[in-house]
């Protein structure tokens, strides 16, 4: 089983930056990709960014050019660098890990979530 531990959330003013971290442990060799989702109050959880084991990245249109997902394989950690934050970025951010079964992506685990609040 994969365990994911998140950190880095907090309160920041609009235009500011935060870096979220997600450290994976346990069955890390089963992971194909890791990503970030977020959920604002009253809204569905939405995709933010994902990075694969090969380093390919994908971003939601709403965060392109502002957020950067990266990984440090030595630390088994994925980061989400969030720049030029906007109030609409306010949400609980969740890290997840996935793998592929018969070319179908399956979520392995979710982190506990970390609150990001952006004030105007």
PDB file of C-alpha atoms in Angstrom:
ATOM      1  CA  UNK A   1       0.000   0.000   0.000  1.00  0.00           C
ATOM      2  CA  UNK A   2       1.160   3.495  -0.860  1.00  0.00           C
ATOM      3  CA  UNK A   3       1.045   6.178   1.777  1.00  0.00           C
ATOM      4  CA  UNK A   4       0.993   9.836   0.820  1.00  0.00           C
ATOM      5  CA  UNK A   5       1.868  12.627   3.216  1.00  0.00           C
ATOM      6  CA  UNK A   6       1.187  16.180   2.138  1.00  0.00           C
ATOM      7  CA  UNK A   7       2.475  19.463   3.418  1.00  0.00           C
ATOM      8  CA  UNK A   8       2.868  23.063   2.375  1.00  0.00           C
ATOM      9  CA  UNK A   9      -0.632  24.439   2.487  1.00  0.00           C
ATOM     10  CA  UNK A  10      -1.429  27.696   4.142  1.00  0.00           C
ATOM     11  CA  UNK A  11      -2.716  31.197   3.771  1.00  0.00           C
ATOM     12  CA  UNK A  12      -1.263  33.478   1.137  1.00  0.00           C
ATOM     13  CA  UNK A  13      -2.213  36.747  -0.465  1.00  0.00           C
ATOM     14  CA  UNK A  14      -3.248  36.923  -4.080  1.00  0.00           C
ATOM     15  CA  UNK A  15      -0.184  36.994  -6.264  1.00  0.00           C
ATOM     16  CA  UNK A  16       1.834  35.043  -3.771  1.00  0.00           C
ATOM     17  CA  UNK A  17       3.292  31.575  -3.959  1.00  0.00           C
ATOM     18  CA  UNK A  18       3.149  28.283  -2.144  1.00  0.00           C
ATOM     19  CA  UNK A  19       4.830  24.968  -2.689  1.00  0.00           C
ATOM     20  CA  UNK A  20       2.973  21.809  -1.829  1.00  0.00           C
ATOM     21  CA  UNK A  21       4.804  18.583  -1.172  1.00  0.00           C
ATOM     22  CA  UNK A  22       3.596  15.021  -1.338  1.00  0.00           C
ATOM     23  CA  UNK A  23       5.884  12.326  -0.035  1.00  0.00           C
ATOM     24  CA  UNK A  24       5.145   8.759  -1.021  1.00  0.00           C
ATOM     25  CA  UNK A  25       6.092   5.672   0.910  1.00  0.00           C
ATOM     26  CA  UNK A  26       5.149   2.036   0.933  1.00  0.00           C
ATOM     27  CA  UNK A  27       4.456   0.423  -2.420  1.00  0.00           C
ATOM     28  CA  UNK A  28       6.001   3.250  -4.389  1.00  0.00           C
ATOM     29  CA  UNK A  29       7.181   1.013  -7.201  1.00  0.00           C
ATOM     30  CA  UNK A  30       3.600   0.454  -8.232  1.00  0.00           C
ATOM     31  CA  UNK A  31       3.104   4.136  -9.009  1.00  0.00           C
ATOM     32  CA  UNK A  32       2.822   5.263 -12.612  1.00  0.00           C
ATOM     33  CA  UNK A  33       1.880   8.836 -11.916  1.00  0.00           C
ATOM     34  CA  UNK A  34       1.194  11.285  -9.164  1.00  0.00           C
ATOM     35  CA  UNK A  35      -1.023  14.266  -9.325  1.00  0.00           C
ATOM     36  CA  UNK A  36      -2.800  17.017  -7.529  1.00  0.00           C
ATOM     37  CA  UNK A  37      -6.501  17.642  -7.297  1.00  0.00           C
ATOM     38  CA  UNK A  38      -8.363  20.308  -5.446  1.00  0.00           C
ATOM     39  CA  UNK A  39     -11.798  20.724  -4.019  1.00  0.00           C
ATOM     40  CA  UNK A  40     -13.368  24.025  -3.110  1.00  0.00           C
ATOM     41  CA  UNK A  41     -16.389  24.195  -0.802  1.00  0.00           C
ATOM     42  CA  UNK A  42     -19.527  23.152  -2.614  1.00  0.00           C
ATOM     43  CA  UNK A  43     -17.645  22.037  -5.698  1.00  0.00           C
ATOM     44  CA  UNK A  44     -16.524  18.777  -7.196  1.00  0.00           C
ATOM     45  CA  UNK A  45     -12.954  17.709  -6.836  1.00  0.00           C
ATOM     46  CA  UNK A  46     -11.081  18.844  -9.923  1.00  0.00           C
ATOM     47  CA  UNK A  47      -7.846  17.912 -11.572  1.00  0.00           C
ATOM     48  CA  UNK A  48      -4.926  20.290 -11.181  1.00  0.00           C
ATOM     49  CA  UNK A  49      -1.751  18.631 -12.401  1.00  0.00           C
ATOM     50  CA  UNK A  50      -0.134  15.255 -12.871  1.00  0.00           C
ATOM     51  CA  UNK A  51       3.332  13.942 -13.503  1.00  0.00           C
ATOM     52  CA  UNK A  52       4.230  10.471 -14.704  1.00  0.00           C
ATOM     53  CA  UNK A  53       7.188   8.324 -13.824  1.00  0.00           C
ATOM     54  CA  UNK A  54       8.744   9.333 -17.129  1.00  0.00           C
ATOM     55  CA  UNK A  55       8.387  13.008 -16.289  1.00  0.00           C
ATOM     56  CA  UNK A  56       5.496  13.899 -18.544  1.00  0.00           C
ATOM     57  CA  UNK A  57       3.250  16.567 -17.093  1.00  0.00           C
ATOM     58  CA  UNK A  58      -0.318  17.638 -17.546  1.00  0.00           C
ATOM     59  CA  UNK A  59      -2.109  20.689 -16.182  1.00  0.00           C
ATOM     60  CA  UNK A  60      -5.592  21.987 -15.911  1.00  0.00           C
ATOM     61  CA  UNK A  61      -6.115  25.012 -18.109  1.00  0.00           C
ATOM     62  CA  UNK A  62      -6.891  27.122 -15.068  1.00  0.00           C
ATOM     63  CA  UNK A  63      -3.389  26.690 -13.663  1.00  0.00           C
ATOM     64  CA  UNK A  64      -1.232  26.530 -16.773  1.00  0.00           C
ATOM     65  CA  UNK A  65       1.580  29.019 -16.635  1.00  0.00           C
ATOM     66  CA  UNK A  66       1.180  29.475 -12.893  1.00  0.00           C
ATOM     67  CA  UNK A  67       1.626  26.036 -11.362  1.00  0.00           C
ATOM     68  CA  UNK A  68       4.468  23.626 -11.912  1.00  0.00           C
ATOM     69  CA  UNK A  69       4.476  20.001 -10.885  1.00  0.00           C
ATOM     70  CA  UNK A  70       7.802  18.321 -10.355  1.00  0.00           C
ATOM     71  CA  UNK A  71       9.283  15.318  -8.671  1.00  0.00           C
ATOM     72  CA  UNK A  72      12.316  14.340  -6.679  1.00  0.00           C
ATOM     73  CA  UNK A  73      12.734  10.624  -7.130  1.00  0.00           C
ATOM     74  CA  UNK A  74      15.456  10.415  -4.501  1.00  0.00           C
ATOM     75  CA  UNK A  75      12.992  11.690  -1.929  1.00  0.00           C
ATOM     76  CA  UNK A  76       9.946   9.965  -3.428  1.00  0.00           C
ATOM     77  CA  UNK A  77       8.290  13.327  -3.373  1.00  0.00           C
ATOM     78  CA  UNK A  78       6.166  15.305  -5.794  1.00  0.00           C
ATOM     79  CA  UNK A  79       5.835  19.056  -5.558  1.00  0.00           C
ATOM     80  CA  UNK A  80       3.352  21.565  -6.779  1.00  0.00           C
ATOM     81  CA  UNK A  81       4.848  25.012  -7.083  1.00  0.00           C
ATOM     82  CA  UNK A  82       1.997  27.483  -7.165  1.00  0.00           C
ATOM     83  CA  UNK A  83       2.796  30.996  -8.299  1.00  0.00           C
ATOM     84  CA  UNK A  84       0.605  34.009  -8.885  1.00  0.00           C
ATOM     85  CA  UNK A  85      -2.073  32.523  -6.722  1.00  0.00           C
ATOM     86  CA  UNK A  86      -5.607  33.747  -7.115  1.00  0.00           C
ATOM     87  CA  UNK A  87      -8.542  33.649  -4.710  1.00  0.00           C
ATOM     88  CA  UNK A  88     -10.192  31.079  -6.946  1.00  0.00           C
ATOM     89  CA  UNK A  89      -7.308  28.740  -6.177  1.00  0.00           C
ATOM     90  CA  UNK A  90      -8.600  28.451  -2.637  1.00  0.00           C
ATOM     91  CA  UNK A  91      -9.369  24.809  -1.998  1.00  0.00           C
ATOM     92  CA  UNK A  92      -8.257  21.700  -0.241  1.00  0.00           C
ATOM     93  CA  UNK A  93      -5.495  20.221  -2.341  1.00  0.00           C
ATOM     94  CA  UNK A  94      -5.136  16.468  -2.503  1.00  0.00           C
ATOM     95  CA  UNK A  95      -2.234  14.466  -3.766  1.00  0.00           C
ATOM     96  CA  UNK A  96      -2.883  11.133  -5.384  1.00  0.00           C
ATOM     97  CA  UNK A  97      -0.945   8.277  -6.880  1.00  0.00           C
ATOM     98  CA  UNK A  98      -2.059   6.091  -9.711  1.00  0.00           C
ATOM     99  CA  UNK A  99      -1.038   3.135 -11.783  1.00  0.00           C
ATOM    100  CA  UNK A 100      -2.210   1.498 -14.965  1.00  0.00           C
ATOM    101  CA  UNK A 101      -4.045  -1.778 -15.244  1.00  0.00           C
ATOM    102  CA  UNK A 102      -4.549  -2.944 -18.824  1.00  0.00           C
ATOM    103  CA  UNK A 103      -3.852   0.624 -19.911  1.00  0.00           C
ATOM    104  CA  UNK A 104      -6.563   1.938 -17.625  1.00  0.00           C
ATOM    105  CA  UNK A 105      -5.527   4.422 -14.983  1.00  0.00           C
ATOM    106  CA  UNK A 106      -6.460   3.404 -11.472  1.00  0.00           C
ATOM    107  CA  UNK A 107      -6.009   5.506  -8.363  1.00  0.00           C
ATOM    108  CA  UNK A 108      -3.842   3.844  -5.748  1.00  0.00           C
ATOM    109  CA  UNK A 109      -4.124   6.288  -2.908  1.00  0.00           C
ATOM    110  CA  UNK A 110      -5.128   9.773  -1.884  1.00  0.00           C
ATOM    111  CA  UNK A 111      -3.389  12.047   0.521  1.00  0.00           C
ATOM    112  CA  UNK A 112      -5.207  13.602   3.425  1.00  0.00           C
ATOM    113  CA  UNK A 113      -5.466  17.006   1.800  1.00  0.00           C
ATOM    114  CA  UNK A 114      -3.926  20.330   2.654  1.00  0.00           C
ATOM    115  CA  UNK A 115      -5.774  23.623   2.786  1.00  0.00           C
ATOM    116  CA  UNK A 116      -4.721  26.442   0.508  1.00  0.00           C
ATOM    117  CA  UNK A 117      -6.376  29.771   1.123  1.00  0.00           C
ATOM    118  CA  UNK A 118      -5.685  32.756  -1.094  1.00  0.00           C
ATOM    119  CA  UNK A 119      -6.887  36.096   0.141  1.00  0.00           C
ATOM    120  CA  UNK A 120      -7.690  39.019  -2.111  1.00  0.00           C
TER     121      UNK A 120
END
